PDB file of C-alpha atoms in Angstrom:
ATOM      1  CA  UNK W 294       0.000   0.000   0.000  1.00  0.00           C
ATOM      2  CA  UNK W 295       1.122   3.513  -0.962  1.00  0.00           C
ATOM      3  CA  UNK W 296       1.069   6.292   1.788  1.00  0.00           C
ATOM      4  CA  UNK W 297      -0.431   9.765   1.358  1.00  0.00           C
ATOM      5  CA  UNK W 298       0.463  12.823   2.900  1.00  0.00           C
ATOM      6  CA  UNK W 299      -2.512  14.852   4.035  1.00  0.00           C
ATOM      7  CA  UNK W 300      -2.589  17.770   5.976  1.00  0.00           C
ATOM      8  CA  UNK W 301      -5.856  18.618   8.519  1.00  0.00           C
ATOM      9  CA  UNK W 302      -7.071  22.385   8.094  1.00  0.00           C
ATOM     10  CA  UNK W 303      -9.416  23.432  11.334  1.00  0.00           C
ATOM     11  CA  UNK W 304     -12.159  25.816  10.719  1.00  0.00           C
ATOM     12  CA  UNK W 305     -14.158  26.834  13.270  1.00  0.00           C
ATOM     13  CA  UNK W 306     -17.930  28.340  12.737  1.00  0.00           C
ATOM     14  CA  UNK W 307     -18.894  31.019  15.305  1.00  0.00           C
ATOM     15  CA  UNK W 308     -22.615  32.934  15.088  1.00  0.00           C
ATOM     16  CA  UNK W 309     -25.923  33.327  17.267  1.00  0.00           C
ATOM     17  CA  UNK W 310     -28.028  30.305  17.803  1.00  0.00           C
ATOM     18  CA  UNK W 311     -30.082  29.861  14.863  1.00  0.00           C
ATOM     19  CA  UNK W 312     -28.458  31.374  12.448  1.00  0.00           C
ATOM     20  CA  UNK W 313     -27.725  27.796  10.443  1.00  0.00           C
ATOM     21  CA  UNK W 314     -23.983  26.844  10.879  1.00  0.00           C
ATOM     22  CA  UNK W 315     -25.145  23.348  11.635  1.00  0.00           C
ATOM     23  CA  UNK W 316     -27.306  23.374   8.407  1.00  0.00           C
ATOM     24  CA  UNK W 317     -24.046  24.930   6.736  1.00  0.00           C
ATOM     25  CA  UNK W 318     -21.774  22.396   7.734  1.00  0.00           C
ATOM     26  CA  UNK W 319     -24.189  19.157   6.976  1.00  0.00           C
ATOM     27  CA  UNK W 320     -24.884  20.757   3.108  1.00  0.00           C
ATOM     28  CA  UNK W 321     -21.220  21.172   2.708  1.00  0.00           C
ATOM     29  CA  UNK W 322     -20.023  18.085   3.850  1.00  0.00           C
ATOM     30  CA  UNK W 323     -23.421  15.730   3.259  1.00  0.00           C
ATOM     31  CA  UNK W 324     -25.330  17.355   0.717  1.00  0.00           C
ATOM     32  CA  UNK W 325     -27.741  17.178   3.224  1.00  0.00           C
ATOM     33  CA  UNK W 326     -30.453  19.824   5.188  1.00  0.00           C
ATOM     34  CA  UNK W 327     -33.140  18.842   8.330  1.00  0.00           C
ATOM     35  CA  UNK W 328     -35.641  21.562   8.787  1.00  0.00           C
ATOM     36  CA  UNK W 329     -35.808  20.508  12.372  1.00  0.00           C
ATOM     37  CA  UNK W 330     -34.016  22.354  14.554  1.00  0.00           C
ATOM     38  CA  UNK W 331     -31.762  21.074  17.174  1.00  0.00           C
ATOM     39  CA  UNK W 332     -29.532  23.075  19.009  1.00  0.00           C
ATOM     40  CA  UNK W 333     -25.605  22.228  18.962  1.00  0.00           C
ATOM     41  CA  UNK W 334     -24.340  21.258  22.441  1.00  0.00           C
ATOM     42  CA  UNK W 335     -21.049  22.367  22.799  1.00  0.00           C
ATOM     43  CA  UNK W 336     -18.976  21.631  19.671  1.00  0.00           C
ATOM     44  CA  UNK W 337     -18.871  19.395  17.259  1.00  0.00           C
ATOM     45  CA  UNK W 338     -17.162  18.824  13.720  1.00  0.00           C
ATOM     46  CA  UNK W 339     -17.690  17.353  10.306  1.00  0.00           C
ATOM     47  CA  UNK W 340     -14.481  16.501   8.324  1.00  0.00           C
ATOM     48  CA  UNK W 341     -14.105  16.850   3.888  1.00  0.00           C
ATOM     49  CA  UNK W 342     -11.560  15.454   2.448  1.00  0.00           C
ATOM     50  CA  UNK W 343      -9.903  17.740  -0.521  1.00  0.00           C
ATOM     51  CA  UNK W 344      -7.565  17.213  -2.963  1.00  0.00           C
ATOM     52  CA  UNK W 345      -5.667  20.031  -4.540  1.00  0.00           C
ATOM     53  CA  UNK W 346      -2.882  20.201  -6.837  1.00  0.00           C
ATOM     54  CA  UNK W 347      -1.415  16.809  -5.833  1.00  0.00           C
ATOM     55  CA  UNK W 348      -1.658  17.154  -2.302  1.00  0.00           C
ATOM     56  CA  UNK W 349      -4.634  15.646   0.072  1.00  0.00           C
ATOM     57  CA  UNK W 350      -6.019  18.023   2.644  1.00  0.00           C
ATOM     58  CA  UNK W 351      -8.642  17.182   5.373  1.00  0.00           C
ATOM     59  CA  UNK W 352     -10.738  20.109   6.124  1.00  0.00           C
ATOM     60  CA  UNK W 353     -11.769  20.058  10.182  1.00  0.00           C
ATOM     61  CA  UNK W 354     -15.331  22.392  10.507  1.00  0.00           C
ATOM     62  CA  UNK W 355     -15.865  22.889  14.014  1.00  0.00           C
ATOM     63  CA  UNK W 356     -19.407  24.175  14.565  1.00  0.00           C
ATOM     64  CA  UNK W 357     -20.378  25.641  17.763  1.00  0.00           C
ATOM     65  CA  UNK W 358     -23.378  26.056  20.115  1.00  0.00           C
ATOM     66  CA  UNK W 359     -24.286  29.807  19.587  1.00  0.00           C
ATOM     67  CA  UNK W 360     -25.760  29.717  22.807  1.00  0.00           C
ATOM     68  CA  UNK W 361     -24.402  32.611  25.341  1.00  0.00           C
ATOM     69  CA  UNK W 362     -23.364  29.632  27.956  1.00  0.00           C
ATOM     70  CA  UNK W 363     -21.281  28.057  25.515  1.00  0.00           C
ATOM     71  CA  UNK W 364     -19.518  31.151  23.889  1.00  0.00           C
ATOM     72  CA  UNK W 365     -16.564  30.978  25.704  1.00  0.00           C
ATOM     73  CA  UNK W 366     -15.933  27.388  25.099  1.00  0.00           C
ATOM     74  CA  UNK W 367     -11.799  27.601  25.937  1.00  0.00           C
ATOM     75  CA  UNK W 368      -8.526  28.249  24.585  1.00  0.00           C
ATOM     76  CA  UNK W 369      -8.106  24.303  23.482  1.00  0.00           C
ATOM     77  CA  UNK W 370     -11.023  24.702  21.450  1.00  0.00           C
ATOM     78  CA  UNK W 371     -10.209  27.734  19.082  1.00  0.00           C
ATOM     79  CA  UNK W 372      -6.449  26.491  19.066  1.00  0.00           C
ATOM     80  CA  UNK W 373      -4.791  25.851  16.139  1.00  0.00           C
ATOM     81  CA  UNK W 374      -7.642  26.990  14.065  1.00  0.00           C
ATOM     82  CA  UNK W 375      -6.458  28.552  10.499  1.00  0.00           C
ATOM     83  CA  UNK W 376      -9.868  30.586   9.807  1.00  0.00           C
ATOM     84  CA  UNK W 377     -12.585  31.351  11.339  1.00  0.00           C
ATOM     85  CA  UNK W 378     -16.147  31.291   9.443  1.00  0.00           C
ATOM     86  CA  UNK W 379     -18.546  34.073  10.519  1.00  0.00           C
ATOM     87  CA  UNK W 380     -22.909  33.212  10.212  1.00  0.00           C
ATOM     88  CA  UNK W 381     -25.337  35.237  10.800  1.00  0.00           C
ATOM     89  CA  UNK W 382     -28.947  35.552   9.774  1.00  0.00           C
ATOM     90  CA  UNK W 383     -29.902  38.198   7.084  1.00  0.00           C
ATOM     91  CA  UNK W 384     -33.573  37.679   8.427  1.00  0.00           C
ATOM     92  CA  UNK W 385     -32.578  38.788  12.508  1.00  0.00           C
ATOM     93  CA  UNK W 386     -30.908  41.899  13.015  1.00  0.00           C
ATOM     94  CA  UNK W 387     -28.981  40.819  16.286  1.00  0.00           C
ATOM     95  CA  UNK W 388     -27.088  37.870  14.784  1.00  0.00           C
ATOM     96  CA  UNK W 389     -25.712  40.608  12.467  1.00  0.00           C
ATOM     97  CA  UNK W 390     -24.890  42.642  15.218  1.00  0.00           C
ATOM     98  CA  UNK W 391     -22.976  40.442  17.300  1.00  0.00           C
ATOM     99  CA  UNK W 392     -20.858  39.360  14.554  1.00  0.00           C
ATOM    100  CA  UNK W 393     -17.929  41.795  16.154  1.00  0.00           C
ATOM    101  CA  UNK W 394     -18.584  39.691  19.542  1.00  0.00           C
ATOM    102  CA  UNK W 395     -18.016  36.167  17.590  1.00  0.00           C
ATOM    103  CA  UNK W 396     -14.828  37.863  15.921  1.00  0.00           C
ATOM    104  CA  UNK W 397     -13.146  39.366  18.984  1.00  0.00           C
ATOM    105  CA  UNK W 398     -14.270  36.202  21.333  1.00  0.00           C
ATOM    106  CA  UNK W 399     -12.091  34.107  18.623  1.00  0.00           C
ATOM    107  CA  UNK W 400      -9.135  36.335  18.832  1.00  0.00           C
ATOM    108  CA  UNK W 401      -8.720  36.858  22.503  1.00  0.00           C
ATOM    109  CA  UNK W 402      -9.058  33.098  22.823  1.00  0.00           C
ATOM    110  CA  UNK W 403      -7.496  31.767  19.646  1.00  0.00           C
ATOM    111  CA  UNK W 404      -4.726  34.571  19.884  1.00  0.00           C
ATOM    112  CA  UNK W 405      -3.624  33.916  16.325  1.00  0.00           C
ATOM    113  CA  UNK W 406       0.360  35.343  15.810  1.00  0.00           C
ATOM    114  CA  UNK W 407      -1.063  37.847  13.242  1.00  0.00           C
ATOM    115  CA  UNK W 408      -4.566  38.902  14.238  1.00  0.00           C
ATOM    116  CA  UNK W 409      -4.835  41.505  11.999  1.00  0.00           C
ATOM    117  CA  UNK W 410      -4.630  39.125   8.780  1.00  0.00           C
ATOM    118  CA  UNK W 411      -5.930  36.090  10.479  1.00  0.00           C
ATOM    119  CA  UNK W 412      -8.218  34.693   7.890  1.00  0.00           C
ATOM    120  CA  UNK W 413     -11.965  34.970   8.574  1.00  0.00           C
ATOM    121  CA  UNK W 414     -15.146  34.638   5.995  1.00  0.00           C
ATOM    122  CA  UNK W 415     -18.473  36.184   6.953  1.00  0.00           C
ATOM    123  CA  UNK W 416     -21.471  34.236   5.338  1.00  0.00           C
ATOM    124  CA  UNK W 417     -25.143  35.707   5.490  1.00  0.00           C
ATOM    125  CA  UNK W 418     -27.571  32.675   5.403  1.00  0.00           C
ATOM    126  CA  UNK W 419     -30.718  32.165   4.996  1.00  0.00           C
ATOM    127  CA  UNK W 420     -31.273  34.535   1.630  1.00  0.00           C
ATOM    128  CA  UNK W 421     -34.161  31.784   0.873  1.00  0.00           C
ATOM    129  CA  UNK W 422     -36.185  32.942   3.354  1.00  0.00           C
ATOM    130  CA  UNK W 423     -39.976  34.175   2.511  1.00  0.00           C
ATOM    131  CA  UNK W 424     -38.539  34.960  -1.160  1.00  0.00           C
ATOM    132  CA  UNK W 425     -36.118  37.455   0.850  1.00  0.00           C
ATOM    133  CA  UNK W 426     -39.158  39.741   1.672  1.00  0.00           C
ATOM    134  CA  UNK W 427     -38.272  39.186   5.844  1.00  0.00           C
ATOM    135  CA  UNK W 428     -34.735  40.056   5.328  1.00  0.00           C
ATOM    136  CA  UNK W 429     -33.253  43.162   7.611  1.00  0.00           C
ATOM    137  CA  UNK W 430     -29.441  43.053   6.916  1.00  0.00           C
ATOM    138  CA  UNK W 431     -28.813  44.239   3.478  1.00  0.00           C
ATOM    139  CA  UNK W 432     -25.518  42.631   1.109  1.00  0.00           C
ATOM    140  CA  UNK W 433     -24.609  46.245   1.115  1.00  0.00           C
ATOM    141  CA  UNK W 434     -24.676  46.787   5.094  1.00  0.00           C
ATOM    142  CA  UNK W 435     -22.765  43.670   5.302  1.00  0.00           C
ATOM    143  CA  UNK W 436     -20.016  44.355   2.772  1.00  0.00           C
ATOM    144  CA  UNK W 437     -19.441  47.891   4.363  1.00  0.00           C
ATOM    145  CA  UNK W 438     -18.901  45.722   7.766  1.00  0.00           C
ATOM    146  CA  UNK W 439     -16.504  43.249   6.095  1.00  0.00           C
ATOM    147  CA  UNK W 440     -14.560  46.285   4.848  1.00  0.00           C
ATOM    148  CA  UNK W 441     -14.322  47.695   7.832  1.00  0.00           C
ATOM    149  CA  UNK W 442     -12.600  44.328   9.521  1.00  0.00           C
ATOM    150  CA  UNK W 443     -10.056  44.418   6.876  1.00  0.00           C
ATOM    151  CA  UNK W 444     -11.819  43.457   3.747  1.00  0.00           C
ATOM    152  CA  UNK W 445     -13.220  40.012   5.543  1.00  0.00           C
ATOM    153  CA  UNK W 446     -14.973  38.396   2.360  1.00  0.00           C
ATOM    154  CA  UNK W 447     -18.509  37.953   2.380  1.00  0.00           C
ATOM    155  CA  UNK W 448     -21.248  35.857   1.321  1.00  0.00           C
ATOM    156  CA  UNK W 449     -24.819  35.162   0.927  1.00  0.00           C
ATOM    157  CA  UNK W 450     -26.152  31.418   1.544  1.00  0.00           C
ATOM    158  CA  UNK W 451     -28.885  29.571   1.521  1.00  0.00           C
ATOM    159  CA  UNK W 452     -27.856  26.338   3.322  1.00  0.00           C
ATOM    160  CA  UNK W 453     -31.802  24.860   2.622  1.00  0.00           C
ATOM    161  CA  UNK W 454     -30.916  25.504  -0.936  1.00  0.00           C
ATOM    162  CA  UNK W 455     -27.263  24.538  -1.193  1.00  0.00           C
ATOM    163  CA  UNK W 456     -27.353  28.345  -2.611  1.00  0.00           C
ATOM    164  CA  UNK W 457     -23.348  29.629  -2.486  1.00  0.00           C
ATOM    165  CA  UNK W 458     -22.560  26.967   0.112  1.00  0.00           C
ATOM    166  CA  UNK W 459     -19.701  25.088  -1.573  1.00  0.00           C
ATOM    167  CA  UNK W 460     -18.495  28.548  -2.905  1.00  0.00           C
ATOM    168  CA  UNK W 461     -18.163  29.657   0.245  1.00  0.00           C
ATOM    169  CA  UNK W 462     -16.531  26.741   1.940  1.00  0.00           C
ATOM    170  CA  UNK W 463     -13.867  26.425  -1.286  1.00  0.00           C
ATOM    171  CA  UNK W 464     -12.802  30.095  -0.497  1.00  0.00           C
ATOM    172  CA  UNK W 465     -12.397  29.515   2.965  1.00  0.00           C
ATOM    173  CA  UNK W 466     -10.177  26.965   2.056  1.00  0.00           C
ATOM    174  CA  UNK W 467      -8.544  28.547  -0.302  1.00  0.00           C
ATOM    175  CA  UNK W 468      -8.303  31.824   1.663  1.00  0.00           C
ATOM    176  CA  UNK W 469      -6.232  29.259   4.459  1.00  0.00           C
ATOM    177  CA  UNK W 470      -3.850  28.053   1.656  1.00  0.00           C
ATOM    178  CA  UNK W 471      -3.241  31.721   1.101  1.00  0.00           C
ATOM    179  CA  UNK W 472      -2.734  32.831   4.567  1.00  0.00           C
ATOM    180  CA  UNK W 473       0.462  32.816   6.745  1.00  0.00           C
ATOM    181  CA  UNK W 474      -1.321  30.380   9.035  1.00  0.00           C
ATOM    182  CA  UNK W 475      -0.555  27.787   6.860  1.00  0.00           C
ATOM    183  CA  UNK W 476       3.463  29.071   7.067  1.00  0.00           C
ATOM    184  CA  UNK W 477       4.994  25.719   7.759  1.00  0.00           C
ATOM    185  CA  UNK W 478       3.046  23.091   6.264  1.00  0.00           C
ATOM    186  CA  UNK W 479       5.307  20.439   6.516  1.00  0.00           C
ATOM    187  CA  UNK W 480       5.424  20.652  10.462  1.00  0.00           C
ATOM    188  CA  UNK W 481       1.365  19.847  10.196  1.00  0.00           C
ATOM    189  CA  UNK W 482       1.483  16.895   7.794  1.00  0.00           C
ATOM    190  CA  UNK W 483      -0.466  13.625   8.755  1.00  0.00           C
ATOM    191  CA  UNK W 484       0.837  10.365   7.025  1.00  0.00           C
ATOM    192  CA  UNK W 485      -2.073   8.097   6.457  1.00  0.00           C
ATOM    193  CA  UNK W 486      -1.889   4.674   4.621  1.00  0.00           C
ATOM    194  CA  UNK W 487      -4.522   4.016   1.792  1.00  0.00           C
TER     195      UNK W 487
END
């Protein structure tokens, strides 16, 4: 049997309860949405395997429990994360609102070597939505507040639809392979035999 290199990539999905990064996660990695609604406990993650120019990668998605009891969730959680993915719900003002709580909770406990270029990607879900008619948080209002982080890209998802989901989640991972985060790749290499 041949070995593979692969290298795991953690991503970690911080937002209000509610807002869909469970639903997110499952349509990325299963092709797969439950319109019942469970809350996330704590954390949990989903792993997708990627293979890009020669090279297998495993992509870790932590999602979280938006849940004020269970933001601060602990240093060995956010560790070693190399972006952080950003939900909130264009339909409910406050998950908008405490996007800049979600960001600065991740960098005081993550404390990344660069925060200031630390990779992040903001997603606005839920688009699908009552046609959009319920919507409060406009693509422009967003935008202006991903500009204002440091040009944090942006999008808008649907994770009922599968609408801009796997867009989203390729950037993010390409956004990593572009970062200094992944500075030293060779230290994070797992050898797995296929």
């Amino acid at each position: 049997m041949a070995s593979r290199r692969r290298m795991l990539l953690k991503v970690i999905i911080l937002g209000d309860s509610g807002v869909g990064k469970t639903s997110l996660m499952n349509q990325y990695v299963n092709r797969k949405f439950n319109n019942q609604y469970k809350a996330t406990i704590g954390a949990d993650f989903l792993t997708k395997e990627i293979q890009f120019e020669d090279r297998l990668f495993t992509l870790q998605i932590w999602d979280t429990a938006g849940q004020e009891r269970f933001q601060s969730l602990g240093v060995a959680f956010y560790r070693g994360a190399d972006c952080c993915v950003l939900v909130y719900d264009v339909n409910v003002a406050k998950s908008f609102d405490d996007l800049n709580n979600w960001r600065e909770e991740f960098l005081i406990q993550a404390t990344p070597s660069d925060p200031e270029n630390f990779p992040f990607v903001v997603l606005g879900n839920k688009v699908d939505l009552d046609g959009g008619n319920n919507r409060v948080i406009s693509e422009k209002t967003a935008m202006a507040w991903c500009v204002s982080k440091g040009n944090i890209p942006h999008f808008e998802t649907s994770a009922k639809e599968g609408f801009n989901v796997d867009a989203a989640f390729e950037y993010t991972f390409l956004k990593i392979l572009m970062s200094s985060t992944v500075v030293g790749l060779r230290n994070r290499l797992v050898v797995s035999v296929s």
